[in-house]
Amino acid sequence: MKTTLKFLGGLLGLVVVVALALALYVQLRGIPHYPVPQVPVVAAVAGTPAQLELGEKLVQASCADCHLNRQTNALTGHQLLDTPPEFGTIYAANITQDPTHGIGAWTDQELVGLLRTGIGRDGRYRLIMPHFVYMSDEDVHAVLAFLHSGHPWVKANPTPTPAQQSSFLLKALTNSVMKPTPVVSGPQIAPAPANAVAYGRYLVVGRYVCYDCHSKAFKTNNALHPEQSVGYLGGGNMLLDQQGQPIGSRNITGDADAGIGDWTAAQLAAALRFGQSPHGPLRAPMPKHSTMTDEETQAIYAYLQAVPKLKNVVATR
Ligand code: HEC
Ligand code: HEC
């Protein structure tokens, strides 16, 4: 009996020591570094008027919520208030053309590497920012064209990005489940809009990455195989609204009760463009896609009605 107890005591001691060693390791290692991703060579982006127009629309829809600072009226970044406080204090970076405090010194290759994988030019894993794994090369080039343009949002602005104060939890997560996405080989080409369901999938997965917020949780999302994310498009991912109150993303599958199966395409268009849902006004962090075309809203509608319907009920208030 005595020896068993001694043995168990020893084992417990060992477990504690191992746990402490792991905690120390995570704390010392901090946010991990990785080899800088090798993405295919990016041809010089011409910055045609069509590219600039598309780029502005995409940056407005997919980057501005985090990077646009209302005080500077430029993409100098700000503290992210809609990420759970247990992650620490996280700031979106200055991505204006300033060579020191912005991305003026980054090559297009480095920018694409970061957008696709989450790894920066210095190898440090960037926190919280979504990975645009399946955004088409055409869309990515449009984003680059906009970042290099003369638009006031991107003009060099020397506002420094404060140092990230990531919590122990976020350090532990980035050392375990929150990982960079490997580079997907081959060109990324969006399907033709004439095929509404395929184009809608592209918009939801590739261009606007809606599934990232609208599946069960960030930590169980699958960036390489989005449809394998737990609760794909069934909502319930707990985010924070602008007052810091918890807000669940909604079920946007075609289930008639729990999802949007009983909506018309026009109702979805109003929700996406103006934040007007049949359930009432939609709050941040649901982005407003005011420049979405009919072609886009209709394709998203066709795709959402076609995905597997999930019963997950998310409280609407
Ligand atoms: C959910 C918020 C969010 C969205 C959306 C987002 N970002 Fe970021 N981004 C961040 C955060 C936070 C950082 C800083 C992370 C860090 O330092 O670990 C960052 C960093 C960056 C960096 C690296 C800058 C540097 O100096 O390290 C670039 C470039 C960038 N973002 C570009 C973009 C572009 C382009 C888009 C849209 C296609 C975008 N981001 C969308 C939150 C976001
Ligand atoms: C940054 C996270 C985020 C992203 C990205 C996002 N959503 Fe949302 N969405 C939300 C949240 C949170 C709500 C709930 C808002 C509320 O309760 O007021 C919501 C609500 C909705 C609703 C309302 C559903 C209802 O039952 O009223 C629809 C439809 C919707 N989103 C579709 C989309 C589509 C399509 C995309 C991509 C184009 C998208 N969302 C991108 C977070 C997000």
XYZ file of C-alpha atoms and ligand atoms in Angstrom:
403
model
C 0.000 0.000 0.000
C 2.701 2.406 1.101
C 4.783 1.730 -1.994
C 1.731 2.212 -4.240
C 1.068 5.590 -2.618
C 4.698 6.536 -2.954
C 4.589 5.527 -6.580
C 1.424 7.536 -7.219
C 2.914 10.519 -5.423
C 5.994 10.267 -7.580
C 3.886 10.028 -10.718
C 1.865 13.078 -9.730
C 5.084 14.971 -9.069
C 6.329 13.985 -12.491
C 3.098 15.155 -14.156
C 3.370 18.513 -12.398
C 6.988 18.883 -13.452
C 6.167 18.035 -17.080
C 3.221 20.473 -17.086
C 5.402 23.240 -15.648
C 8.126 22.500 -18.184
C 5.574 22.707 -21.021
C 4.179 25.973 -19.677
C 7.694 27.393 -19.409
C 8.438 26.226 -22.949
C 5.317 27.939 -24.340
C 6.033 31.116 -22.374
C 9.655 31.281 -23.529
C 8.976 30.239 -27.107
C 6.131 32.764 -27.433
C 4.594 33.121 -30.863
C 6.326 30.579 -33.111
C 8.475 31.315 -36.151
C 8.421 29.241 -39.322
C 10.419 29.155 -42.556
C 9.251 31.981 -44.838
C 6.714 30.441 -47.284
C 7.827 29.860 -50.853
C 4.935 31.040 -53.017
C 5.034 31.072 -56.830
C 6.621 34.185 -58.352
C 4.161 37.061 -58.547
C 4.274 38.820 -61.917
C 4.509 42.612 -61.615
C 1.028 43.897 -60.807
C 0.096 46.486 -63.432
C -2.548 48.295 -61.401
C -5.068 48.683 -64.224
C -8.237 50.675 -63.435
C -10.208 47.401 -63.283
C -7.702 45.927 -60.791
C -7.805 49.046 -58.638
C -11.591 49.053 -58.561
C -11.759 45.374 -57.606
C -8.902 45.815 -55.122
C -10.662 48.680 -53.341
C -13.839 46.630 -53.066
C -11.985 43.603 -51.681
C -9.921 45.603 -49.194
C -13.055 47.395 -48.029
C -14.874 44.077 -47.555
C -12.077 41.889 -46.176
C -9.319 44.040 -44.639
C -10.752 47.417 -43.587
C -12.733 46.162 -40.580
C -9.451 45.254 -38.912
C -6.896 47.535 -40.569
C -8.730 50.833 -41.217
C -8.162 53.342 -38.459
C -10.917 55.974 -38.224
C -8.590 58.549 -36.633
C -5.929 58.407 -39.342
C -8.419 57.457 -42.100
C -5.718 55.091 -43.325
C -4.881 51.407 -42.962
C -2.703 52.057 -39.912
C -4.491 49.371 -37.888
C -6.091 49.461 -34.433
C -6.712 47.269 -31.447
C -9.022 44.369 -32.285
C -11.959 44.667 -29.919
C -13.958 41.746 -31.261
C -11.429 39.045 -30.393
C -11.925 37.261 -27.075
C -10.110 39.145 -24.268
C -8.461 35.912 -23.115
C -6.261 36.162 -26.240
C -4.653 39.313 -24.833
C -4.408 42.710 -26.515
C -3.978 42.331 -30.277
C -3.475 45.097 -32.828
C -4.009 44.895 -36.570
C -0.832 46.163 -38.198
C -0.105 49.349 -40.123
C -0.267 48.191 -43.760
C 0.208 51.589 -45.401
C 3.189 52.172 -47.699
C 5.449 53.442 -44.906
C 8.729 51.484 -45.248
C 9.390 51.320 -41.496
C 6.003 51.110 -39.823
C 3.952 49.812 -42.762
C 4.576 47.345 -45.553
C 6.523 49.642 -47.885
C 9.521 47.316 -47.701
C 7.609 44.062 -48.307
C 7.847 42.391 -51.732
C 4.680 41.135 -53.425
C 5.939 37.616 -52.857
C 6.185 38.248 -49.120
C 2.716 39.796 -49.030
C 1.192 36.854 -50.892
C 3.039 34.440 -48.611
C 1.490 36.124 -45.574
C -2.036 36.327 -47.039
C -2.009 32.640 -47.999
C -0.273 31.129 -44.967
C -0.206 33.609 -42.064
C 3.619 33.698 -41.929
C 5.305 37.106 -42.187
C 8.503 38.033 -44.029
C 10.413 37.637 -40.743
C 8.971 34.126 -40.268
C 6.821 35.153 -37.292
C 3.345 33.707 -37.331
C 0.806 36.574 -37.555
C -2.011 36.405 -35.030
C -5.765 36.284 -35.583
C -5.695 37.414 -39.218
C -7.610 35.043 -41.541
C -5.627 33.128 -44.179
C -6.825 33.805 -47.714
C -5.862 30.322 -48.892
C -8.206 29.987 -51.853
C -8.599 33.644 -52.886
C -8.037 33.660 -56.659
C -4.727 34.940 -57.980
C -6.717 37.596 -59.829
C -8.301 38.831 -56.590
C -4.987 38.723 -54.720
C -3.358 40.785 -57.483
C -6.183 43.311 -57.231
C -5.569 43.608 -53.460
C -1.844 44.158 -54.123
C -2.633 46.768 -56.778
C -4.747 48.652 -54.257
C -2.077 48.441 -51.538
C 0.409 49.979 -54.017
C -2.017 52.642 -55.271
C -2.327 56.354 -54.550
C -5.489 55.856 -52.445
C -5.429 57.871 -49.175
C -5.911 54.668 -47.137
C -2.528 53.306 -48.212
C -0.368 56.446 -48.453
C 2.732 56.056 -46.250
C 1.748 56.834 -42.667
C 4.364 56.474 -39.912
C 1.953 55.458 -37.115
C 3.698 52.554 -35.345
C 1.836 49.302 -34.641
C 1.967 48.682 -30.868
C 3.658 45.447 -29.782
C 1.245 42.510 -29.565
C 0.420 41.497 -26.001
C -0.651 37.931 -26.624
C -1.859 36.018 -23.595
C -0.438 32.714 -22.410
C -3.537 31.045 -23.874
C -2.901 32.498 -27.336
C 0.760 31.482 -27.111
C -0.317 27.966 -26.147
C -2.858 27.857 -29.008
C -0.342 29.072 -31.600
C 2.037 26.384 -30.347
C -0.645 23.696 -30.788
C -3.788 24.174 -32.902
C -3.494 27.605 -34.540
C -1.046 26.879 -37.321
C 0.018 28.458 -40.582
C -1.682 27.029 -43.666
C 0.675 25.215 -46.069
C 1.068 26.768 -49.519
C -1.426 25.171 -51.937
C 0.359 24.479 -55.219
C -0.935 25.520 -58.624
C -2.786 28.613 -59.775
C -5.961 29.697 -57.943
C -8.679 30.443 -60.470
C -12.239 31.450 -59.584
C -15.018 29.497 -61.324
C -17.124 31.371 -63.915
C -20.064 33.298 -62.371
C -22.429 31.479 -64.778
C -22.058 28.416 -62.542
C -23.799 30.032 -59.575
C -23.220 27.287 -56.982
C -19.512 26.905 -57.798
C -19.034 30.666 -57.921
C -20.961 31.026 -54.650
C -18.669 28.466 -53.015
C -15.709 30.496 -54.249
C -17.114 33.662 -52.663
C -17.894 31.960 -49.330
C -14.614 30.036 -49.084
C -12.089 31.931 -51.206
C -12.950 35.594 -51.629
C -14.806 36.534 -48.430
C -13.926 33.564 -46.183
C -17.427 33.653 -44.625
C -17.080 30.097 -43.297
C -14.285 31.217 -40.960
C -16.740 33.120 -38.741
C -19.827 31.080 -39.621
C -18.637 27.589 -38.618
C -18.496 26.310 -35.035
C -15.189 27.784 -33.826
C -11.957 29.220 -35.225
C -9.907 26.498 -33.570
C -11.804 23.659 -35.298
C -11.861 25.300 -38.746
C -9.944 23.604 -41.525
C -8.310 26.158 -43.802
C -7.066 23.566 -46.305
C -10.369 21.679 -46.514
C -12.940 24.290 -45.468
C -15.929 21.932 -45.759
C -14.303 19.754 -43.084
C -14.534 22.583 -40.554
C -16.685 21.447 -37.620
C -20.268 22.711 -38.089
C -19.515 24.125 -41.555
C -21.640 27.288 -41.988
C -23.893 26.196 -39.111
C -22.879 29.205 -36.973
C -22.322 29.351 -33.228
C -18.772 30.718 -33.328
C -18.691 33.020 -30.283
C -17.332 36.456 -31.149
C -17.686 39.854 -29.484
C -19.773 42.799 -30.637
C -18.595 46.415 -30.458
C -19.615 46.676 -26.804
C -17.507 43.609 -26.012
C -20.612 41.465 -25.487
C -20.586 37.847 -26.749
C -22.314 37.400 -30.089
C -22.776 34.101 -31.904
C -22.389 33.894 -35.674
C -25.615 32.656 -37.286
C -26.490 29.403 -38.990
C -26.445 30.273 -42.704
C -27.100 26.792 -44.094
C -30.394 26.131 -45.877
C -32.128 24.588 -42.870
C -35.612 26.132 -42.852
C -35.815 26.478 -39.039
C -32.281 26.999 -37.792
C -30.745 28.491 -40.927
C -31.841 30.676 -43.822
C -33.729 28.027 -45.825
C -36.918 30.106 -45.781
C -35.209 33.305 -46.998
C -35.484 34.741 -50.501
C -32.406 35.782 -52.476
C -33.485 39.421 -52.016
C -33.545 38.998 -48.214
C -30.025 37.610 -48.265
C -28.872 40.492 -50.492
C -30.323 43.015 -48.000
C -28.599 41.236 -45.091
C -25.241 41.246 -46.866
C -25.332 44.763 -48.294
C -27.153 46.709 -45.611
C -27.085 44.432 -42.559
C -30.879 44.138 -42.684
C -31.861 40.578 -41.775
C -35.459 39.397 -41.353
C -34.313 38.891 -37.730
C -33.457 42.586 -37.346
C -30.345 44.723 -37.926
C -27.091 42.788 -37.960
C -24.340 43.902 -35.606
C -20.557 43.904 -35.984
C -18.433 41.906 -36.456
C -20.706 40.835 -39.350
C -19.125 42.887 -42.165
C -21.244 45.069 -44.456
C -20.653 44.188 -48.088
C -22.177 47.324 -49.527
C -20.497 46.901 -52.914
C -21.542 43.296 -53.519
C -23.051 42.818 -56.980
C -26.329 40.990 -57.681
C -24.274 38.295 -59.350
C -22.407 37.770 -56.079
C -25.394 37.830 -53.708
C -27.341 35.457 -55.970
C -24.417 33.033 -56.254
C -23.917 33.054 -52.471
C -27.639 32.373 -52.086
C -27.515 29.438 -54.512
C -24.495 27.961 -52.734
C -25.833 28.396 -49.173
C -29.082 26.678 -50.156
C -27.019 23.790 -51.598
C -24.662 23.047 -48.663
C -25.583 20.329 -46.115
C -28.313 21.742 -43.875
C -27.406 21.880 -40.184
C -29.917 22.031 -37.328
C -27.716 24.108 -35.026
C -29.887 26.824 -33.480
C -28.082 30.085 -32.614
C -29.922 32.595 -30.436
C -30.506 35.705 -32.539
C -30.324 38.120 -29.594
C -9.657 39.800 -38.334
C -8.817 40.948 -38.535
C -7.958 41.044 -39.788
C -8.360 41.011 -41.112
C -9.763 40.765 -41.630
C -7.181 41.235 -41.890
N -6.090 41.403 -41.070
Fe -4.174 41.783 -41.660
N -3.562 41.657 -39.722
C -4.380 41.539 -38.621
C -3.578 41.511 -37.406
C -4.105 41.366 -35.987
C -2.238 41.644 -37.818
C -1.000 41.693 -36.918
C -0.739 40.300 -36.412
C 0.568 40.144 -35.701
O 1.402 41.069 -35.681
O 0.788 39.042 -35.172
C -2.264 41.726 -39.275
C -1.138 41.838 -40.072
C -1.152 42.039 -41.453
C 0.018 42.217 -42.267
C 1.460 42.138 -41.762
C 1.977 43.484 -41.429
C 3.226 43.445 -40.579
O 3.975 44.432 -40.622
O 3.456 42.476 -39.860
C -0.408 42.433 -43.561
C 0.458 42.663 -44.776
C -1.846 42.358 -43.547
N -2.262 42.126 -42.245
C -2.657 42.538 -44.651
C -4.027 42.274 -44.664
C -4.845 42.324 -45.862
C -4.353 42.731 -47.244
C -6.100 41.953 -45.495
C -7.315 41.769 -46.381
C -7.158 40.942 -47.544
C -6.073 41.697 -44.049
N -4.805 41.913 -43.596
C -7.168 41.309 -43.292
C -5.756 41.423 -38.646
C -6.532 41.297 -39.786
C -15.990 38.501 -38.840
C -16.966 37.439 -38.766
C -17.983 37.296 -39.873
C -17.762 37.208 -41.236
C -16.428 37.251 -41.964
C -19.055 37.009 -41.838
N -20.030 37.004 -40.886
Fe -22.043 36.812 -41.235
N -22.424 37.141 -39.253
C -21.466 37.262 -38.274
C -22.127 37.499 -36.999
C -21.442 37.684 -35.665
C -23.512 37.512 -37.262
C -24.630 37.772 -36.256
C -24.936 39.263 -36.222
C -26.006 39.630 -35.198
O -26.449 38.753 -34.449
O -26.396 40.807 -35.178
C -23.657 37.273 -38.693
C -24.881 37.231 -39.358
C -25.045 36.850 -40.677
C -26.319 36.665 -41.343
C -27.683 36.852 -40.716
C -28.370 35.545 -40.455
C -29.654 35.677 -39.694
O -30.200 34.622 -39.354
O -30.113 36.798 -39.470
C -26.052 36.255 -42.637
C -27.043 35.896 -43.718
C -24.609 36.206 -42.777
N -24.019 36.585 -41.578
C -23.942 35.817 -43.921
C -22.563 35.992 -44.117
C -21.906 35.791 -45.390
C -22.560 35.273 -46.664
C -20.597 36.136 -45.215
C -19.503 36.217 -46.247
C -19.807 37.035 -47.395
C -20.443 36.498 -43.803
N -21.660 36.422 -43.183
C -19.236 36.863 -43.205
C -20.096 37.207 -38.436
C -19.432 37.180 -39.669
